[in-house]
mmCIF file of C-alpha atoms in Angstrom:
data_model
loop_
_atom_site.group_PDB
_atom_site.id
_atom_site.type_symbol
_atom_site.label_atom_id
_atom_site.label_comp_id
_atom_site.label_asym_id
_atom_site.label_seq_id
_atom_site.Cartn_x
_atom_site.Cartn_y
_atom_site.Cartn_z
ATOM 1 C CA UNK A 5 -27.690 21.865 -12.740
ATOM 2 C CA UNK A 6 -24.732 22.238 -10.518
ATOM 3 C CA UNK A 7 -24.683 22.490 -6.766
ATOM 4 C CA UNK A 8 -21.801 24.029 -4.855
ATOM 5 C CA UNK A 9 -21.223 24.909 -1.238
ATOM 6 C CA UNK A 10 -19.351 28.065 -0.044
ATOM 7 C CA UNK A 11 -17.929 29.678 3.034
ATOM 8 C CA UNK A 12 -19.486 32.764 4.259
ATOM 9 C CA UNK A 13 -17.842 33.866 7.556
ATOM 10 C CA UNK A 14 -19.161 31.664 9.994
ATOM 11 C CA UNK A 15 -21.954 30.101 7.920
ATOM 12 C CA UNK A 16 -22.241 27.718 4.970
ATOM 13 C CA UNK A 17 -24.223 28.586 1.891
ATOM 14 C CA UNK A 18 -25.400 26.290 -1.152
ATOM 15 C CA UNK A 19 -25.437 27.650 -4.671
ATOM 16 C CA UNK A 20 -27.108 26.574 -7.750
ATOM 17 C CA UNK A 21 -25.290 27.274 -11.171
ATOM 18 C CA UNK A 22 -23.287 30.015 -9.370
ATOM 19 C CA UNK A 23 -26.141 31.654 -7.739
ATOM 20 C CA UNK A 24 -26.842 31.495 -3.961
ATOM 21 C CA UNK A 25 -29.755 29.283 -2.546
ATOM 22 C CA UNK A 26 -31.590 30.566 0.572
ATOM 23 C CA UNK A 27 -29.551 30.311 3.687
ATOM 24 C CA UNK A 28 -31.902 27.652 5.265
ATOM 25 C CA UNK A 29 -31.431 25.294 2.271
ATOM 26 C CA UNK A 30 -30.031 21.976 3.232
ATOM 27 C CA UNK A 31 -28.603 19.268 0.961
ATOM 28 C CA UNK A 32 -30.091 16.775 3.436
ATOM 29 C CA UNK A 33 -33.624 18.189 2.853
ATOM 30 C CA UNK A 34 -33.120 18.043 -0.774
ATOM 31 C CA UNK A 35 -32.198 14.322 -0.563
ATOM 32 C CA UNK A 36 -35.581 13.541 0.946
ATOM 33 C CA UNK A 37 -37.195 14.526 -2.205
ATOM 34 C CA UNK A 38 -38.014 12.092 -4.922
ATOM 35 C CA UNK A 39 -35.760 12.513 -8.017
ATOM 36 C CA UNK A 40 -38.414 13.840 -10.206
ATOM 37 C CA UNK A 41 -39.030 16.644 -7.941
ATOM 38 C CA UNK A 42 -35.541 17.993 -7.349
ATOM 39 C CA UNK A 43 -34.907 20.166 -10.578
ATOM 40 C CA UNK A 44 -38.152 22.248 -10.055
ATOM 41 C CA UNK A 45 -37.537 22.653 -6.306
ATOM 42 C CA UNK A 46 -33.992 23.810 -6.960
ATOM 43 C CA UNK A 47 -35.205 26.272 -9.467
ATOM 44 C CA UNK A 48 -38.014 27.583 -7.210
ATOM 45 C CA UNK A 49 -35.241 28.424 -4.604
ATOM 46 C CA UNK A 50 -32.359 30.224 -6.734
ATOM 47 C CA UNK A 51 -31.666 33.770 -5.996
ATOM 48 C CA UNK A 52 -29.821 36.377 -8.113
ATOM 49 C CA UNK A 53 -26.931 36.793 -5.575
ATOM 50 C CA UNK A 54 -23.794 35.352 -6.945
ATOM 51 C CA UNK A 55 -21.702 32.891 -5.032
ATOM 52 C CA UNK A 56 -18.233 33.655 -3.841
ATOM 53 C CA UNK A 57 -15.274 31.333 -4.970
ATOM 54 C CA UNK A 58 -14.673 29.941 -1.497
ATOM 55 C CA UNK A 59 -15.631 26.128 -2.154
ATOM 56 C CA UNK A 60 -16.422 23.598 0.502
ATOM 57 C CA UNK A 61 -16.768 19.991 0.122
ATOM 58 C CA UNK A 62 -20.413 19.408 -1.186
ATOM 59 C CA UNK A 63 -21.470 17.487 1.841
ATOM 60 C CA UNK A 64 -22.864 18.294 5.266
ATOM 61 C CA UNK A 65 -21.196 17.418 8.409
ATOM 62 C CA UNK A 66 -23.338 14.362 9.481
ATOM 63 C CA UNK A 67 -23.732 12.717 6.057
ATOM 64 C CA UNK A 68 -21.890 9.756 5.029
ATOM 65 C CA UNK A 69 -19.602 8.589 2.302
ATOM 66 C CA UNK A 70 -19.327 4.959 1.523
ATOM 67 C CA UNK A 71 -17.351 3.054 -1.048
ATOM 68 C CA UNK A 72 -17.306 0.034 -3.503
ATOM 69 C CA UNK A 73 -14.157 -1.878 -4.161
ATOM 70 C CA UNK A 74 -12.814 -4.045 -6.914
ATOM 71 C CA UNK A 75 -15.313 -2.885 -9.533
ATOM 72 C CA UNK A 76 -12.760 -2.639 -12.197
ATOM 73 C CA UNK A 77 -10.660 -5.581 -13.644
ATOM 74 C CA UNK A 78 -7.504 -3.443 -13.059
ATOM 75 C CA UNK A 79 -8.337 -2.981 -9.414
ATOM 76 C CA UNK A 80 -8.837 -6.575 -8.936
ATOM 77 C CA UNK A 81 -5.540 -7.325 -10.510
ATOM 78 C CA UNK A 82 -3.607 -4.751 -8.388
ATOM 79 C CA UNK A 83 -5.161 -5.927 -5.140
ATOM 80 C CA UNK A 84 -4.141 -9.663 -5.886
ATOM 81 C CA UNK A 85 -0.555 -8.305 -6.684
ATOM 82 C CA UNK A 86 -0.088 -6.478 -3.545
ATOM 83 C CA UNK A 87 -1.697 -8.735 -1.040
ATOM 84 C CA UNK A 88 0.008 -11.918 0.483
ATOM 85 C CA UNK A 89 -3.644 -13.602 0.794
ATOM 86 C CA UNK A 90 -4.485 -14.776 -2.745
ATOM 87 C CA UNK A 91 -7.610 -15.102 -4.612
ATOM 88 C CA UNK A 92 -9.819 -12.884 -2.109
ATOM 89 C CA UNK A 93 -9.954 -10.021 -4.659
ATOM 90 C CA UNK A 94 -10.672 -12.196 -7.492
ATOM 91 C CA UNK A 95 -13.421 -13.764 -5.587
ATOM 92 C CA UNK A 96 -15.063 -10.485 -4.610
ATOM 93 C CA UNK A 97 -14.739 -9.244 -8.289
ATOM 94 C CA UNK A 98 -16.505 -12.242 -9.621
ATOM 95 C CA UNK A 99 -18.969 -12.636 -6.766
ATOM 96 C CA UNK A 100 -22.544 -11.551 -6.834
ATOM 97 C CA UNK A 101 -22.292 -9.395 -3.672
ATOM 98 C CA UNK A 102 -20.040 -6.321 -4.099
ATOM 99 C CA UNK A 103 -17.637 -4.869 -1.679
ATOM 100 C CA UNK A 104 -18.826 -2.010 0.345
ATOM 101 C CA UNK A 105 -17.299 -0.287 3.068
ATOM 102 C CA UNK A 106 -17.653 2.991 5.028
ATOM 103 C CA UNK A 107 -15.186 5.709 3.976
ATOM 104 C CA UNK A 108 -16.000 8.935 5.831
ATOM 105 C CA UNK A 109 -18.353 11.107 7.655
ATOM 106 C CA UNK A 110 -19.008 14.576 6.300
ATOM 107 C CA UNK A 111 -17.074 16.668 8.726
ATOM 108 C CA UNK A 112 -13.991 14.596 7.961
ATOM 109 C CA UNK A 113 -14.265 15.042 4.165
ATOM 110 C CA UNK A 114 -12.316 17.494 2.325
ATOM 111 C CA UNK A 115 -13.089 19.373 -0.774
ATOM 112 C CA UNK A 116 -11.428 20.943 -3.814
ATOM 113 C CA UNK A 117 -8.079 22.640 -3.167
ATOM 114 C CA UNK A 118 -8.131 21.191 0.296
ATOM 115 C CA UNK A 119 -5.211 19.104 1.529
ATOM 116 C CA UNK A 120 -5.366 15.301 1.546
ATOM 117 C CA UNK A 121 -2.934 13.141 3.602
ATOM 118 C CA UNK A 122 -0.774 10.065 3.446
ATOM 119 C CA UNK A 123 -0.380 8.329 6.849
ATOM 120 C CA UNK A 124 2.848 8.607 8.648
ATOM 121 C CA UNK A 125 3.080 4.840 9.333
ATOM 122 C CA UNK A 126 3.192 3.647 5.668
ATOM 123 C CA UNK A 127 5.378 3.803 2.739
ATOM 124 C CA UNK A 128 2.954 2.871 -0.103
ATOM 125 C CA UNK A 129 0.033 5.495 -0.623
ATOM 126 C CA UNK A 130 -2.048 6.226 -3.802
ATOM 127 C CA UNK A 131 -4.986 8.215 -4.815
ATOM 128 C CA UNK A 132 -7.871 6.584 -6.209
ATOM 129 C CA UNK A 133 -10.068 8.420 -8.693
ATOM 130 C CA UNK A 134 -13.700 7.317 -8.291
ATOM 131 C CA UNK A 135 -16.908 8.352 -9.859
ATOM 132 C CA UNK A 136 -19.076 9.338 -6.625
ATOM 133 C CA UNK A 137 -22.847 9.020 -6.692
ATOM 134 C CA UNK A 138 -25.104 11.164 -4.714
ATOM 135 C CA UNK A 139 -28.161 9.208 -3.494
ATOM 136 C CA UNK A 140 -31.407 10.346 -2.063
ATOM 137 C CA UNK A 141 -33.327 8.611 0.696
ATOM 138 C CA UNK A 142 -35.270 6.467 -1.610
ATOM 139 C CA UNK A 143 -32.184 4.901 -3.188
ATOM 140 C CA UNK A 144 -32.262 7.097 -6.421
ATOM 141 C CA UNK A 145 -29.140 8.444 -8.006
ATOM 142 C CA UNK A 146 -29.707 12.103 -8.488
ATOM 143 C CA UNK A 147 -26.181 13.185 -9.603
ATOM 144 C CA UNK A 148 -22.483 12.661 -9.040
ATOM 145 C CA UNK A 149 -19.268 14.381 -7.941
ATOM 146 C CA UNK A 150 -15.434 13.478 -8.273
ATOM 147 C CA UNK A 151 -13.961 11.548 -5.324
ATOM 148 C CA UNK A 152 -10.552 10.656 -4.346
ATOM 149 C CA UNK A 153 -10.214 7.355 -2.032
ATOM 150 C CA UNK A 154 -6.846 8.042 -0.643
ATOM 151 C CA UNK A 155 -5.376 4.590 0.218
ATOM 152 C CA UNK A 156 -2.583 2.992 1.954
ATOM 153 C CA UNK A 157 -1.750 -0.019 -0.320
ATOM 154 C CA UNK A 158 0.919 -1.717 1.844
ATOM 155 C CA UNK A 159 -1.565 -1.737 4.812
ATOM 156 C CA UNK A 160 -4.300 -3.386 2.869
ATOM 157 C CA UNK A 161 -2.081 -5.586 1.290
ATOM 158 C CA UNK A 162 -0.593 -6.923 4.440
ATOM 159 C CA UNK A 163 -4.134 -8.213 5.391
ATOM 160 C CA UNK A 164 -7.554 -7.266 3.910
ATOM 161 C CA UNK A 165 -8.955 -7.160 7.440
ATOM 162 C CA UNK A 166 -6.804 -3.912 7.905
ATOM 163 C CA UNK A 167 -8.727 -2.098 5.061
ATOM 164 C CA UNK A 168 -10.274 0.361 7.518
ATOM 165 C CA UNK A 169 -6.910 1.452 8.554
ATOM 166 C CA UNK A 170 -5.806 1.642 4.935
ATOM 167 C CA UNK A 171 -8.929 3.546 3.849
ATOM 168 C CA UNK A 172 -10.266 5.623 6.869
ATOM 169 C CA UNK A 173 -8.064 8.417 8.451
ATOM 170 C CA UNK A 174 -7.981 12.214 8.337
ATOM 171 C CA UNK A 175 -7.557 13.649 5.012
ATOM 172 C CA UNK A 176 -8.081 10.108 3.108
ATOM 173 C CA UNK A 177 -11.449 11.157 1.697
ATOM 174 C CA UNK A 178 -11.784 14.124 -0.955
ATOM 175 C CA UNK A 179 -15.094 14.899 -2.934
ATOM 176 C CA UNK A 180 -15.983 17.970 -5.223
ATOM 177 C CA UNK A 181 -15.865 20.429 -6.508
ATOM 178 C CA UNK A 182 -19.727 20.310 -6.563
ATOM 179 C CA UNK A 183 -22.612 18.154 -7.425
ATOM 180 C CA UNK A 184 -23.749 17.621 -11.005
ATOM 181 C CA UNK A 185 -27.496 16.693 -11.002
ATOM 182 C CA UNK A 186 -27.758 13.915 -13.607
ATOM 183 C CA UNK A 187 -29.674 10.783 -14.423
ATOM 184 C CA UNK A 188 -28.081 7.500 -13.611
ATOM 185 C CA UNK A 189 -27.852 6.642 -17.259
ATOM 186 C CA UNK A 190 -25.839 9.661 -18.101
ATOM 187 C CA UNK A 191 -23.126 8.337 -15.846
ATOM 188 C CA UNK A 192 -22.292 5.099 -17.558
ATOM 189 C CA UNK A 193 -19.703 6.517 -20.179
ATOM 190 C CA UNK A 194 -17.894 9.212 -18.486
ATOM 191 C CA UNK A 195 -14.118 9.664 -19.053
ATOM 192 C CA UNK A 196 -11.813 9.675 -16.000
ATOM 193 C CA UNK A 197 -8.589 11.249 -15.989
ATOM 194 C CA UNK A 198 -5.826 11.786 -13.285
ATOM 195 C CA UNK A 199 -2.755 13.648 -13.345
ATOM 196 C CA UNK A 200 -0.313 13.913 -10.457
ATOM 197 C CA UNK A 201 2.187 16.626 -10.480
ATOM 198 C CA UNK A 202 5.486 16.524 -8.415
ATOM 199 C CA UNK A 203 7.607 19.697 -8.361
ATOM 200 C CA UNK A 204 5.603 20.970 -11.215
ATOM 201 C CA UNK A 205 6.170 17.986 -13.339
ATOM 202 C CA UNK A 206 4.128 14.884 -14.312
ATOM 203 C CA UNK A 207 4.828 12.210 -12.017
ATOM 204 C CA UNK A 208 1.801 10.004 -13.168
ATOM 205 C CA UNK A 209 -1.154 9.994 -15.442
ATOM 206 C CA UNK A 210 -3.729 7.548 -16.409
ATOM 207 C CA UNK A 211 -7.312 7.402 -17.601
ATOM 208 C CA UNK A 212 -10.271 4.979 -17.622
ATOM 209 C CA UNK A 213 -14.078 5.089 -18.264
ATOM 210 C CA UNK A 214 -16.964 4.512 -16.182
ATOM 211 C CA UNK A 215 -18.327 2.093 -18.846
ATOM 212 C CA UNK A 216 -15.515 -0.254 -17.444
ATOM 213 C CA UNK A 217 -17.233 -0.710 -14.136
ATOM 214 C CA UNK A 218 -18.234 -4.251 -13.997
ATOM 215 C CA UNK A 219 -21.427 -3.782 -11.996
ATOM 216 C CA UNK A 220 -24.434 -1.499 -12.952
ATOM 217 C CA UNK A 221 -24.464 1.607 -10.687
ATOM 218 C CA UNK A 222 -28.012 0.796 -9.382
ATOM 219 C CA UNK A 223 -26.830 -2.551 -8.428
ATOM 220 C CA UNK A 224 -24.245 -1.020 -6.090
ATOM 221 C CA UNK A 225 -26.744 1.333 -4.783
ATOM 222 C CA UNK A 226 -29.258 -1.595 -4.258
ATOM 223 C CA UNK A 227 -26.751 -3.604 -2.132
ATOM 224 C CA UNK A 228 -25.821 -0.476 -0.202
ATOM 225 C CA UNK A 229 -29.315 0.437 0.740
ATOM 226 C CA UNK A 230 -30.813 -2.999 1.133
ATOM 227 C CA UNK A 231 -30.656 -3.569 4.633
ATOM 228 C CA UNK A 232 -29.667 0.200 5.736
ATOM 229 C CA UNK A 233 -31.571 3.393 5.543
ATOM 230 C CA UNK A 234 -30.013 6.719 4.896
ATOM 231 C CA UNK A 235 -32.759 9.304 5.664
ATOM 232 C CA UNK A 236 -30.454 12.131 4.814
ATOM 233 C CA UNK A 237 -29.103 10.631 1.507
ATOM 234 C CA UNK A 238 -25.555 9.189 0.985
ATOM 235 C CA UNK A 239 -22.573 9.436 -0.994
ATOM 236 C CA UNK A 240 -21.050 6.469 -2.843
ATOM 237 C CA UNK A 241 -17.678 6.088 -4.384
ATOM 238 C CA UNK A 242 -17.884 3.290 -7.015
ATOM 239 C CA UNK A 243 -14.226 2.045 -7.162
ATOM 240 C CA UNK A 244 -11.137 2.920 -9.391
ATOM 241 C CA UNK A 245 -10.109 1.883 -12.749
ATOM 242 C CA UNK A 246 -6.649 3.783 -12.541
ATOM 243 C CA UNK A 247 -3.842 2.156 -10.720
ATOM 244 C CA UNK A 248 -0.290 3.814 -10.512
ATOM 245 C CA UNK A 249 2.612 1.251 -10.994
ATOM 246 C CA UNK A 250 3.937 -0.465 -7.951
ATOM 247 C CA UNK A 251 6.983 1.703 -7.472
ATOM 248 C CA UNK A 252 4.806 4.876 -7.409
ATOM 249 C CA UNK A 253 3.700 6.238 -3.975
ATOM 250 C CA UNK A 254 2.445 9.716 -3.208
ATOM 251 C CA UNK A 255 4.754 12.303 -1.516
ATOM 252 C CA UNK A 256 4.336 15.499 0.436
ATOM 253 C CA UNK A 257 3.679 18.323 -1.912
ATOM 254 C CA UNK A 258 2.220 16.356 -4.933
ATOM 255 C CA UNK A 259 -0.855 17.874 -6.601
ATOM 256 C CA UNK A 260 -3.443 15.424 -7.515
ATOM 257 C CA UNK A 261 -5.881 16.280 -10.247
ATOM 258 C CA UNK A 262 -8.845 14.054 -11.042
ATOM 259 C CA UNK A 263 -11.495 14.910 -13.907
ATOM 260 C CA UNK A 264 -14.685 12.955 -14.370
ATOM 261 C CA UNK A 265 -16.895 14.138 -17.187
ATOM 262 C CA UNK A 266 -16.981 17.981 -16.841
ATOM 263 C CA UNK A 267 -15.984 17.999 -13.127
ATOM 264 C CA UNK A 268 -12.108 18.349 -11.783
ATOM 265 C CA UNK A 269 -11.098 17.611 -8.234
ATOM 266 C CA UNK A 270 -7.646 19.091 -7.155
ATOM 267 C CA UNK A 271 -5.808 18.431 -3.892
ATOM 268 C CA UNK A 272 -2.203 18.877 -2.352
ATOM 269 C CA UNK A 273 -0.736 15.970 -0.574
ATOM 270 C CA UNK A 274 0.483 16.801 3.046
ATOM 271 C CA UNK A 275 1.621 14.403 5.949
#
């Protein structure tokens, strides 16, 4: 089952497998249901009206996107190489407690074919392709979408305490194109590919697999929701295992294409 969000004049409508759901449907309400009830509930609401092709980010304005860091060995190595403060990322990678941070609120999150941005006060910016979990208010994983955690490596590398500035700014968070309803166990072996096109030529490509995430996905969810409730559900980016070389930085006009499983998210870079 595949949930997408669409623009209709001044309104937004959700669709299931390409057919509109009632106008009053809300993802926030759906994520208040137990996981076992979601499929039948969605089937009961589906109309016969075909959705248009005006896709929006599959998140509502006041929902939150969080992120986990240093969950892949390659990410650990890249962070250690870029920072002047050594060992901090190795300690995070090996620690019992994961790194978790707030990434974006729904109204600031962009979707498929929307523009992402690089900061004007930086010189080293990269996309980060991430499996993004959709979690209900009972801390259950109900599905996933593709995430792009756009980051300024020079800011974070200067000092880890600058991470909010490196990670959180307008156009730094993209998710989409929709939400694929799936069990958590189905997400443990998904191929992740990224291609960056510059002037219609390949500037970078890489791949990994969600099986390379060090921590179980349920462990990341457990830590996120351990002392914090999300009554409207929450999105969780699970870290990146694809890092461009140190001499690569995003430029205006680049097209970033990320595919995870059967879903592909595309964005153009602007300043």
